[in-house]
Short mmCIF file of C-alpha atoms (C1' of nucleotides) in Angstrom, two decimals:
data_model
loop_
_atom_site.label_atom_id
_atom_site.label_comp_id
_atom_site.label_asym_id
_atom_site.label_seq_id
_atom_site.Cartn_x
_atom_site.Cartn_y
_atom_site.Cartn_z
CA UNK A 29 0.00 0.00 0.00
CA UNK A 30 1.48 3.23 -1.18
CA UNK A 31 0.60 6.23 0.98
CA UNK A 32 -0.32 9.17 -1.08
CA UNK A 33 0.56 12.77 -0.23
CA UNK A 34 -1.73 14.17 2.38
CA UNK A 35 -1.33 17.64 3.83
CA UNK A 36 -4.10 18.65 6.14
CA UNK A 37 -4.53 22.41 6.24
CA UNK A 38 -7.93 23.03 7.79
CA UNK A 39 -7.55 20.16 10.24
CA UNK A 40 -4.15 21.43 11.29
CA UNK A 41 -5.84 24.61 12.48
CA UNK A 42 -8.25 22.83 14.76
CA UNK A 43 -5.42 20.59 15.94
CA UNK A 44 -3.44 23.65 16.91
CA UNK A 45 -6.51 25.00 18.65
CA UNK A 46 -6.88 21.81 20.63
CA UNK A 47 -3.26 21.96 21.65
CA UNK A 48 -3.68 25.54 22.77
CA UNK A 49 -6.89 24.81 24.68
CA UNK A 50 -5.17 21.98 26.54
CA UNK A 51 -2.20 24.17 27.43
CA UNK A 52 -4.52 26.93 28.58
CA UNK A 53 -6.60 24.54 30.69
CA UNK A 54 -3.53 23.13 32.43
CA UNK A 55 -2.14 26.63 32.97
CA UNK A 56 -5.45 27.93 34.35
CA UNK A 57 -5.72 25.01 36.71
CA UNK A 58 -2.18 25.52 38.01
CA UNK A 59 -2.94 29.18 38.45
CA UNK A 60 -6.17 28.66 40.33
CA UNK A 61 -4.85 25.95 42.62
CA UNK A 62 -1.07 25.59 42.47
CA UNK A 63 -0.97 23.42 45.58
CA UNK A 64 -3.62 20.92 44.58
CA UNK A 65 -2.93 17.72 42.70
CA UNK A 66 -3.82 18.14 39.04
CA UNK A 67 -5.00 15.11 37.09
CA UNK A 68 -5.04 14.87 33.32
CA UNK A 69 -8.73 14.04 33.60
CA UNK A 70 -9.44 17.50 34.95
CA UNK A 71 -7.31 19.13 32.28
CA UNK A 72 -9.05 17.13 29.57
CA UNK A 73 -12.52 18.03 30.83
CA UNK A 74 -11.63 21.69 31.14
CA UNK A 75 -10.25 21.71 27.61
CA UNK A 76 -13.25 19.73 26.32
CA UNK A 77 -10.94 17.10 24.93
CA UNK A 78 -10.53 13.37 25.44
CA UNK A 79 -7.80 12.43 27.87
CA UNK A 80 -6.26 10.19 25.24
CA UNK A 81 -5.85 13.24 23.00
CA UNK A 82 -3.50 14.75 25.57
CA UNK A 83 -1.31 11.70 25.27
CA UNK A 84 -1.38 11.88 21.47
CA UNK A 85 -0.28 15.51 21.51
CA UNK A 86 2.06 15.68 24.52
CA UNK A 87 3.22 12.07 24.89
CA UNK A 88 3.00 12.03 28.67
CA UNK A 89 1.99 13.95 31.72
CA UNK A 90 5.51 15.32 32.01
CA UNK A 91 5.39 16.32 28.34
CA UNK A 92 2.28 18.37 28.95
CA UNK A 93 3.74 20.33 31.83
CA UNK A 94 6.97 20.67 29.94
CA UNK A 95 4.98 22.34 27.16
CA UNK A 96 3.11 24.49 29.67
CA UNK A 97 6.42 25.67 31.07
CA UNK A 98 7.93 26.39 27.66
CA UNK A 99 4.81 28.25 26.68
CA UNK A 100 5.00 30.27 29.87
CA UNK A 101 8.63 31.12 29.14
CA UNK A 102 7.67 32.29 25.66
CA UNK A 103 4.70 34.36 26.73
CA UNK A 104 6.28 35.91 29.78
CA UNK A 105 9.64 36.21 28.10
CA UNK A 106 11.61 35.18 31.18
CA UNK A 107 14.69 34.54 29.17
CA UNK A 108 14.44 37.83 27.34
CA UNK A 109 14.25 40.00 30.44
CA UNK A 110 17.96 40.41 30.80
CA UNK A 111 18.69 41.18 27.17
CA UNK A 112 15.48 43.12 26.61
CA UNK A 113 16.33 45.80 29.10
CA UNK A 114 19.53 46.46 27.18
CA UNK A 115 20.57 49.70 28.80
CA UNK A 116 23.98 51.01 27.87
CA UNK A 117 24.73 51.47 31.55
CA UNK A 118 25.21 48.01 33.09
CA UNK A 119 24.04 49.34 36.44
CA UNK A 120 20.74 50.47 34.94
CA UNK A 121 20.54 47.18 33.11
CA UNK A 122 20.91 45.30 36.40
CA UNK A 123 18.25 47.35 38.15
CA UNK A 124 15.87 47.21 35.23
CA UNK A 125 16.03 43.47 34.79
CA UNK A 126 15.65 42.74 38.48
CA UNK A 127 12.55 44.93 38.61
CA UNK A 128 11.10 43.49 35.42
CA UNK A 129 11.84 39.97 36.61
CA UNK A 130 10.16 40.58 39.94
CA UNK A 131 6.95 41.64 38.21
CA UNK A 132 6.95 38.65 35.88
CA UNK A 133 7.59 36.30 38.79
CA UNK A 134 4.81 37.95 40.78
CA UNK A 135 2.35 37.54 37.93
CA UNK A 136 3.15 33.86 37.50
CA UNK A 137 4.08 32.95 41.03
CA UNK A 138 1.76 29.98 41.60
CA UNK A 139 2.40 28.33 38.26
CA UNK A 140 6.15 28.67 38.51
CA UNK A 141 6.20 27.32 42.05
CA UNK A 142 4.10 24.31 41.04
CA UNK A 143 6.22 23.56 38.00
CA UNK A 144 9.50 23.85 39.90
CA UNK A 145 8.18 21.55 42.59
CA UNK A 146 6.97 19.00 40.08
CA UNK A 147 10.36 19.13 38.37
CA UNK A 148 12.20 18.58 41.65
CA UNK A 149 10.08 15.55 42.45
CA UNK A 150 10.18 13.59 39.23
CA UNK A 151 13.35 13.64 37.10
CA UNK A 152 11.56 13.66 33.72
CA UNK A 153 11.30 15.84 30.63
CA UNK A 154 10.01 18.75 32.69
CA UNK A 155 12.97 18.52 35.04
CA UNK A 156 15.33 18.66 32.06
CA UNK A 157 13.66 21.76 30.69
CA UNK A 158 13.71 23.53 34.03
CA UNK A 159 17.38 22.69 34.49
CA UNK A 160 18.17 23.86 30.98
CA UNK A 161 16.37 27.12 31.62
CA UNK A 162 18.37 27.65 34.79
CA UNK A 163 21.58 27.12 32.84
CA UNK A 164 20.42 29.82 30.46
CA UNK A 165 19.76 32.16 33.33
CA UNK A 166 23.21 31.46 34.70
CA UNK A 167 24.73 32.39 31.34
CA UNK A 168 22.72 35.57 31.27
CA UNK A 169 23.99 36.48 34.72
CA UNK A 170 27.54 35.75 33.67
CA UNK A 171 27.09 38.14 30.77
CA UNK A 172 25.70 40.81 33.06
CA UNK A 173 28.54 40.29 35.54
CA UNK A 174 31.03 40.71 32.73
CA UNK A 175 29.38 43.94 31.63
CA UNK A 176 29.52 45.27 35.19
CA UNK A 177 33.20 44.38 35.30
CA UNK A 178 33.86 45.99 31.91
CA UNK A 179 32.27 49.21 33.06
CA UNK A 180 34.31 49.18 36.26
CA UNK A 181 31.20 48.95 38.38
CA UNK A 182 32.19 45.93 40.47
CA UNK A 183 33.38 46.41 44.01
CA UNK A 184 37.04 45.91 44.71
CA UNK A 185 38.08 42.28 45.01
CA UNK A 186 35.02 40.78 43.38
CA UNK A 187 35.66 38.45 40.48
CA UNK A 188 33.29 38.02 37.57
CA UNK A 189 32.82 34.46 38.78
CA UNK A 190 31.69 35.58 42.22
CA UNK A 191 29.49 38.30 40.77
CA UNK A 192 27.87 35.68 38.54
CA UNK A 193 27.07 33.49 41.53
CA UNK A 194 25.55 36.36 43.45
CA UNK A 195 23.50 37.58 40.51
CA UNK A 196 22.34 34.01 39.93
CA UNK A 197 20.99 33.91 43.47
CA UNK A 198 19.43 37.35 43.46
CA UNK A 199 17.71 36.99 40.09
CA UNK A 200 16.24 33.57 40.92
CA UNK A 201 12.59 32.79 41.36
CA UNK A 202 13.30 31.24 44.75
CA UNK A 203 14.89 34.39 46.09
CA UNK A 204 12.03 36.44 44.73
CA UNK A 205 9.50 34.14 46.35
CA UNK A 206 11.23 34.12 49.72
CA UNK A 207 10.53 37.85 49.90
CA UNK A 208 7.21 37.85 48.06
CA UNK A 209 5.47 34.92 49.72
CA UNK A 210 7.77 34.28 52.65
CA UNK A 211 8.05 37.89 53.83
CA UNK A 212 4.81 39.13 52.32
CA UNK A 213 6.34 41.99 50.35
CA UNK A 214 4.72 43.46 47.25
CA UNK A 215 6.43 42.94 43.90
CA UNK A 216 7.88 46.44 43.85
CA UNK A 217 9.12 46.16 47.41
CA UNK A 218 10.77 42.86 46.51
CA UNK A 219 12.43 44.56 43.55
CA UNK A 220 13.72 47.28 45.86
CA UNK A 221 15.21 44.71 48.23
CA UNK A 222 16.79 42.73 45.40
CA UNK A 223 18.28 45.81 43.80
CA UNK A 224 19.61 47.00 47.14
CA UNK A 225 21.18 43.61 47.81
CA UNK A 226 22.74 43.44 44.38
CA UNK A 227 24.15 46.94 44.53
CA UNK A 228 25.53 46.61 48.04
CA UNK A 229 26.98 43.19 47.35
CA UNK A 230 28.43 43.92 43.92
CA UNK A 231 28.64 47.54 42.93
CA UNK A 232 31.18 49.92 44.39
CA UNK A 233 29.55 52.92 45.97
CA UNK A 234 30.20 56.56 45.13
CA UNK A 235 33.19 57.78 47.04
CA UNK A 236 34.07 54.25 48.08
CA UNK A 237 37.65 53.08 47.59
CA UNK A 238 38.09 50.65 44.74
CA UNK B 20 -18.41 -2.99 79.85
CA UNK B 21 -16.01 -1.06 81.99
CA UNK B 22 -12.55 -0.61 80.50
CA UNK B 23 -9.88 -1.43 83.02
CA UNK B 24 -6.56 0.38 83.29
CA UNK B 25 -4.03 -0.82 80.82
CA UNK B 26 -0.56 0.65 80.50
CA UNK B 27 1.67 -1.18 78.13
CA UNK B 28 5.32 -0.75 79.03
CA UNK B 29 7.18 -3.43 77.13
CA UNK B 30 4.95 -3.12 74.08
CA UNK B 31 5.46 0.60 74.01
CA UNK B 32 9.14 -0.04 73.36
CA UNK B 33 8.58 -2.18 70.29
CA UNK B 34 5.95 0.31 69.13
CA UNK B 35 8.51 3.07 69.38
CA UNK B 36 10.97 0.90 67.51
CA UNK B 37 8.47 0.36 64.73
CA UNK B 38 7.82 4.04 64.50
CA UNK B 39 11.51 4.73 64.29
CA UNK B 40 12.10 2.06 61.65
CA UNK B 41 9.35 3.53 59.50
CA UNK B 42 10.77 7.05 59.83
CA UNK B 43 14.23 5.76 59.01
CA UNK B 44 12.99 3.83 55.98
CA UNK B 45 11.19 6.89 54.58
CA UNK B 46 14.20 9.09 55.26
CA UNK B 47 16.62 6.61 53.64
CA UNK B 48 14.44 6.35 50.57
CA UNK B 49 14.21 10.14 50.20
CA UNK B 50 17.95 10.33 50.62
CA UNK B 51 18.73 7.67 48.04
CA UNK B 52 16.29 8.95 45.44
CA UNK B 53 14.88 12.39 46.25
CA UNK B 54 13.45 12.82 42.79
CA UNK B 55 11.61 9.53 42.53
CA UNK B 56 8.02 8.97 43.60
CA UNK B 57 7.90 7.26 46.98
CA UNK B 58 4.98 4.98 47.78
CA UNK B 59 3.99 3.89 51.25
CA UNK B 60 4.27 0.34 50.03
CA UNK B 61 8.00 0.77 49.51
CA UNK B 62 8.42 2.40 52.89
CA UNK B 63 6.45 -0.39 54.57
CA UNK B 64 8.51 -3.11 52.91
CA UNK B 65 11.77 -1.40 53.75
CA UNK B 66 10.69 -1.02 57.38
CA UNK B 67 9.38 -4.62 57.48
CA UNK B 68 5.99 -3.39 58.57
CA UNK B 69 2.47 -3.66 57.21
CA UNK B 70 1.32 -0.67 55.20
CA UNK B 71 -1.74 -0.37 57.44
CA UNK B 72 0.57 0.11 60.41
CA UNK B 73 1.89 3.29 58.84
CA UNK B 74 -1.64 4.65 58.73
CA UNK B 75 -2.25 3.64 62.35
CA UNK B 76 0.88 5.46 63.51
CA UNK B 77 1.03 8.46 61.18
CA UNK B 78 -2.60 8.88 60.10
CA UNK B 79 -1.80 9.65 56.48
CA UNK B 80 0.90 9.91 53.92
CA UNK B 81 1.28 13.59 54.74
CA UNK B 82 1.50 12.73 58.43
CA UNK B 83 4.41 10.40 57.77
CA UNK B 84 6.45 12.97 55.87
CA UNK B 85 5.50 15.58 58.40
CA UNK B 86 7.03 13.32 61.06
CA UNK B 87 10.09 12.69 58.87
CA UNK B 88 10.59 16.43 58.54
CA UNK B 89 10.15 17.10 62.26
CA UNK B 90 12.55 14.31 63.04
CA UNK B 91 15.05 15.77 60.61
CA UNK B 92 14.72 19.17 62.27
CA UNK B 93 15.36 17.59 65.65
CA UNK B 94 18.32 15.51 64.56
CA UNK B 95 19.99 18.14 62.43
CA UNK B 96 19.00 20.92 64.78
CA UNK B 97 18.15 23.37 62.01
CA UNK B 98 16.26 25.60 64.37
CA UNK B 99 19.04 25.56 66.91
CA UNK B 100 21.79 26.67 64.55
CA UNK B 101 21.23 30.36 65.08
CA UNK B 102 20.99 30.26 68.85
CA UNK B 103 23.56 27.49 69.24
CA UNK B 104 26.37 29.54 67.78
CA UNK B 105 25.71 32.17 70.43
CA UNK B 106 28.82 34.27 69.98
CA UNK B 107 28.94 37.51 71.93
CA UNK B 108 29.93 39.28 68.74
CA UNK B 109 26.87 39.40 66.46
CA UNK B 110 29.13 39.47 63.42
CA UNK B 111 30.79 36.22 64.46
CA UNK B 112 27.37 34.84 65.23
CA UNK B 113 26.19 35.66 61.71
CA UNK B 114 29.21 34.08 60.06
CA UNK B 115 29.11 31.03 62.30
CA UNK B 116 25.45 30.26 61.75
CA UNK B 117 25.66 30.73 58.00
CA UNK B 118 28.58 28.33 57.83
CA UNK B 119 26.97 25.79 60.15
CA UNK B 120 23.69 26.05 58.24
CA UNK B 121 25.42 25.48 54.91
CA UNK B 122 26.93 22.24 56.17
CA UNK B 123 23.64 20.98 57.57
CA UNK B 124 21.86 21.85 54.33
CA UNK B 125 24.57 20.13 52.32
CA UNK B 126 24.27 16.96 54.40
CA UNK B 127 20.49 16.80 53.99
CA UNK B 128 20.13 18.42 50.58
CA UNK B 129 18.06 15.77 48.81
CA UNK B 130 15.66 15.13 51.64
CA UNK B 131 15.01 18.80 52.28
CA UNK B 132 14.44 19.49 48.60
CA UNK B 133 11.99 16.61 48.31
CA UNK B 134 10.07 17.64 51.43
CA UNK B 135 9.86 21.28 50.38
CA UNK B 136 8.60 20.27 46.96
CA UNK B 137 6.00 17.92 48.40
CA UNK B 138 4.86 20.67 50.75
CA UNK B 139 4.53 23.16 47.90
CA UNK B 140 2.44 20.73 45.90
CA UNK B 141 -0.10 19.53 48.42
CA UNK B 142 -1.36 21.95 51.11
CA UNK B 143 -1.56 19.41 53.91
CA UNK B 144 -0.08 18.79 57.35
CA UNK B 145 3.43 18.75 55.92
CA UNK B 146 2.89 22.11 54.26
CA UNK B 147 1.76 23.57 57.58
CA UNK B 148 4.85 22.29 59.34
CA UNK B 149 7.19 23.61 56.68
CA UNK B 150 5.50 27.00 56.78
CA UNK B 151 5.68 27.06 60.56
CA UNK B 152 9.36 26.24 60.45
CA UNK B 153 9.97 29.08 58.03
CA UNK B 154 8.20 31.46 60.39
CA UNK B 155 10.55 30.31 63.12
CA UNK B 156 13.53 30.96 60.88
CA UNK B 157 12.21 34.42 60.12
CA UNK B 158 11.98 35.14 63.84
CA UNK B 159 15.51 33.90 64.33
CA UNK B 160 16.70 36.21 61.58
CA UNK B 161 14.86 39.13 63.10
CA UNK B 162 16.61 38.40 66.38
CA UNK B 163 19.97 38.31 64.65
CA UNK B 164 19.23 41.53 62.76
CA UNK B 165 18.34 43.21 66.04
CA UNK B 166 21.60 42.06 67.60
CA UNK B 167 23.55 43.42 64.64
CA UNK B 168 21.74 46.72 65.06
CA UNK B 169 22.37 46.78 68.81
CA UNK B 170 26.07 46.29 68.26
CA UNK B 171 26.14 49.06 65.65
CA UNK B 172 27.21 46.66 62.95
CA UNK B 173 24.53 47.50 60.40
CA UNK B 174 25.38 49.69 57.44
CA UNK B 175 24.05 53.20 57.40
CA UNK B 176 20.42 53.47 56.37
CA UNK B 177 19.51 49.82 56.86
CA UNK B 178 16.55 49.14 59.10
CA UNK B 179 16.20 46.04 61.23
CA UNK B 180 13.23 45.16 59.05
CA UNK B 181 15.31 45.27 55.90
CA UNK B 182 18.17 43.38 57.51
CA UNK B 183 15.69 40.70 58.58
CA UNK B 184 14.46 40.30 55.02
CA UNK B 185 17.96 40.00 53.65
CA UNK B 186 19.07 37.54 56.32
CA UNK B 187 15.92 35.54 55.69
CA UNK B 188 16.92 35.19 52.06
CA UNK B 189 20.59 34.46 52.66
CA UNK B 190 20.01 31.86 55.38
CA UNK B 191 17.37 29.96 53.38
CA UNK B 192 17.72 26.47 52.00
CA UNK B 193 16.77 27.72 48.55
CA UNK B 194 19.57 30.25 48.45
CA UNK B 195 22.01 27.63 49.69
CA UNK B 196 20.85 25.20 47.04
CA UNK B 197 21.06 27.71 44.22
CA UNK B 198 24.79 27.89 44.89
CA UNK B 199 25.32 24.29 45.94
CA UNK B 200 23.38 22.46 43.25
CA UNK B 201 22.77 25.29 40.80
CA UNK B 202 26.31 26.62 40.70
CA UNK B 203 28.06 23.44 41.79
CA UNK B 204 29.92 24.98 44.71
CA UNK B 205 31.12 22.95 47.70
CA UNK B 206 29.47 23.55 51.07
CA UNK B 207 32.35 25.65 52.34
CA UNK B 208 32.49 27.70 49.17
CA UNK B 209 28.75 28.31 49.47
CA UNK B 210 29.27 29.44 53.05
CA UNK B 211 31.97 31.86 51.86
CA UNK B 212 29.63 33.32 49.26
CA UNK B 213 26.74 33.65 51.71
CA UNK B 214 28.90 35.28 54.34
CA UNK B 215 30.34 37.67 51.79
CA UNK B 216 26.87 38.59 50.58
CA UNK B 217 25.57 39.12 54.10
CA UNK B 218 28.51 41.22 55.17
CA UNK B 219 28.55 43.39 52.07
CA UNK B 220 24.79 43.86 52.09
CA UNK B 221 24.38 44.46 55.81
CA UNK B 222 27.52 45.16 57.75
CA UNK B 223 29.36 48.47 57.52
CA UNK B 224 32.95 48.01 56.50
CA UNK B 225 36.00 49.16 58.40
CA UNK B 226 36.76 52.75 57.54
CA UNK B 227 33.44 53.10 55.77
CA UNK B 228 31.24 56.05 56.68
CA UNK B 229 28.21 55.14 58.74
"C1'" DC C 18 -15.84 8.47 -4.14
"C1'" DT C 19 -11.95 6.99 -1.51
"C1'" DT C 20 -8.35 7.56 1.52
"C1'" DA C 21 -5.99 9.48 5.38
"C1'" DC C 22 -5.96 11.12 9.77
"C1'" DG C 23 -7.23 13.74 13.98
"C1'" DA C 24 -9.94 12.93 17.65
"C1'" DA C 25 -13.51 10.84 20.91
"C1'" DA C 26 -14.71 7.10 23.59
"C1'" DG C 27 -13.67 3.87 26.39
"C1'" DA C 28 -11.62 -0.56 27.86
"C1'" DC C 29 -7.74 -2.17 30.32
"C1'" DA C 30 -3.71 -3.11 33.35
"C1'" DG C 31 -1.09 -1.48 36.89
"C1'" DA C 32 0.12 1.53 40.74
"C1'" DC C 33 -1.21 4.08 44.48
"C1'" DT C 34 -4.01 5.94 48.60
"C1'" DG C 35 -7.07 5.50 52.29
"C1'" DT C 36 -10.40 2.66 54.92
"C1'" DC C 37 -11.86 -1.28 56.99
"C1'" DT C 38 -12.16 -5.96 58.95
"C1'" DC C 39 -10.33 -10.01 60.97
"C1'" DA C 40 -7.18 -12.74 63.37
"C1'" DC C 41 -3.09 -13.29 66.14
"C1'" DG C 42 -0.06 -12.83 69.87
"C1'" DA C 43 1.91 -10.84 73.74
"C1'" DA C 44 1.73 -8.08 77.73
"C1'" DA C 45 -1.01 -6.41 81.53
"C1'" DA C 46 -4.64 -6.95 84.82
"C1'" DA C 47 -7.59 -9.77 87.71
"C1'" DT D 21 -3.95 -18.99 85.46
"C1'" DT D 22 -7.41 -16.74 83.08
"C1'" DT D 23 -9.15 -12.77 80.95
"C1'" DT D 24 -8.71 -8.40 78.77
"C1'" DT D 25 -6.54 -5.11 75.94
"C1'" DC D 26 -4.12 -3.41 72.17
"C1'" DG D 27 -0.44 -3.20 68.61
"C1'" DT D 28 0.27 -5.42 64.49
"C1'" DG D 29 0.01 -8.20 60.13
"C1'" DA D 30 -2.61 -9.50 56.39
"C1'" DG D 31 -5.40 -8.42 53.09
"C1'" DA D 32 -9.85 -7.04 50.89
"C1'" DC D 33 -11.95 -3.10 48.93
"C1'" DA D 34 -13.28 1.25 46.61
"C1'" DG D 35 -11.60 5.05 44.40
"C1'" DT D 36 -8.21 7.75 41.76
"C1'" DC D 37 -4.69 8.17 38.73
"C1'" DT D 38 -1.41 7.11 34.71
"C1'" DG D 39 -0.28 5.14 30.45
"C1'" DT D 40 -1.56 2.11 26.50
"C1'" DC D 41 -4.42 0.40 23.17
"C1'" DT D 42 -8.38 -0.40 20.09
"C1'" DT D 43 -12.48 0.94 17.80
"C1'" DT D 44 -15.23 4.18 15.73
"C1'" DC D 45 -16.44 8.54 13.57
"C1'" DG D 46 -16.24 12.72 10.96
"C1'" DT D 47 -14.00 15.52 7.82
"C1'" DA D 48 -10.77 17.30 4.64
"C1'" DA D 49 -7.70 16.10 0.90
"C1'" DG D 50 -6.86 13.58 -3.17
#
DNA sequence: CTTACGAAAGACAGACTGTCTCACGAAAAA
DNA sequence: TTTTTCGTGAGACAGTCTGTCTTTCGTAAG
């Protein structure tokens, strides 16, 4: 039996719609109740789709949440925050991306927390994606640390390596959430704290010996 | 039917032993494979105990891990780190507890990560205990911040409130783990980073205007 | 018209939780 | 010694979940 050419165009649209509806349903559910177990049955019902369809499209439960996470990264532009700010002054760049990051984290807090926790508990595709994303963030922080060094903004005795480590901590979701959820600060207040920490820990002050 | 007094003495010992064996089995399993699902069946087998016995003793799955966490806190003495260091110099106290904490975290990394993730994902007894423990840590950090203030060690313009927030971040497991697992630093190197961050962010430097 | 294919529906096995019942055995009380 | 009490093992059971598979249907492309 020779398969003939077959390109579905109209069906591809509805297929893409289904995929999107499933992603949206899973995302909404994580948003509403980040600390409640989420079954694929619930996602399927919410998306008005058969549960088996989820498996056809996303392979597995982990594959679904992996896609949800990737989609979240795209929409929120986590990975673009650092480069997007793109201020010629590295100090402004630092402040701008910490503040922008804090607001993105605040908007997506529940979903990100749930996804990170799932990733920590399962060692699957989702865990790989989360780890990969963290590596990307580390590279971004290394770049920023290098820019700070190039512009002679680093405090005396701080290496780019050390600055990278510190920026990696301060720009993390966990650090944000310690202040946001743990200490009950508003997103802007968190940004203020983070910026203050970063500047005091890394940047030499006016009139301070270098 | 009138119930007569009944105090088991010898049986209480074996009961306590069972309880301990179950806790140990759960702890060992979390330690070996923190990122693998852990069923009560496995714990029961490992502890050579019927699964129903776990429910009799710990009420629920959450109750078991709650007990594992409490036991870990007791054994490792997380909550005693800050007060245990008890150096008359608040600066030494800060450095000592950060270093001690880093080593405890490093020793229990997998288990703590698994328990935190479970707590974030379920909103049960375990979540309550973890939250309560974090409140205790926050109080400890407030105490330390106050001591730093009393000894005139805080940088100019930093309130006790702000110092508490920053110490809360720096002394957290998440911050530790960002450097330990995320950046691949050894426990002592993490401690160095944390201490450097804390001192630069909070403590006024020698010869620096206050 | 015929073929291909996305999707729904649902059966199924297997794993897990939580509840319950029953029986056993050993220690404590009478 | 006899009786009572209680921790425990063993296991049945319902319910939920994942992951796989098969069957059927509708629709768009050829």
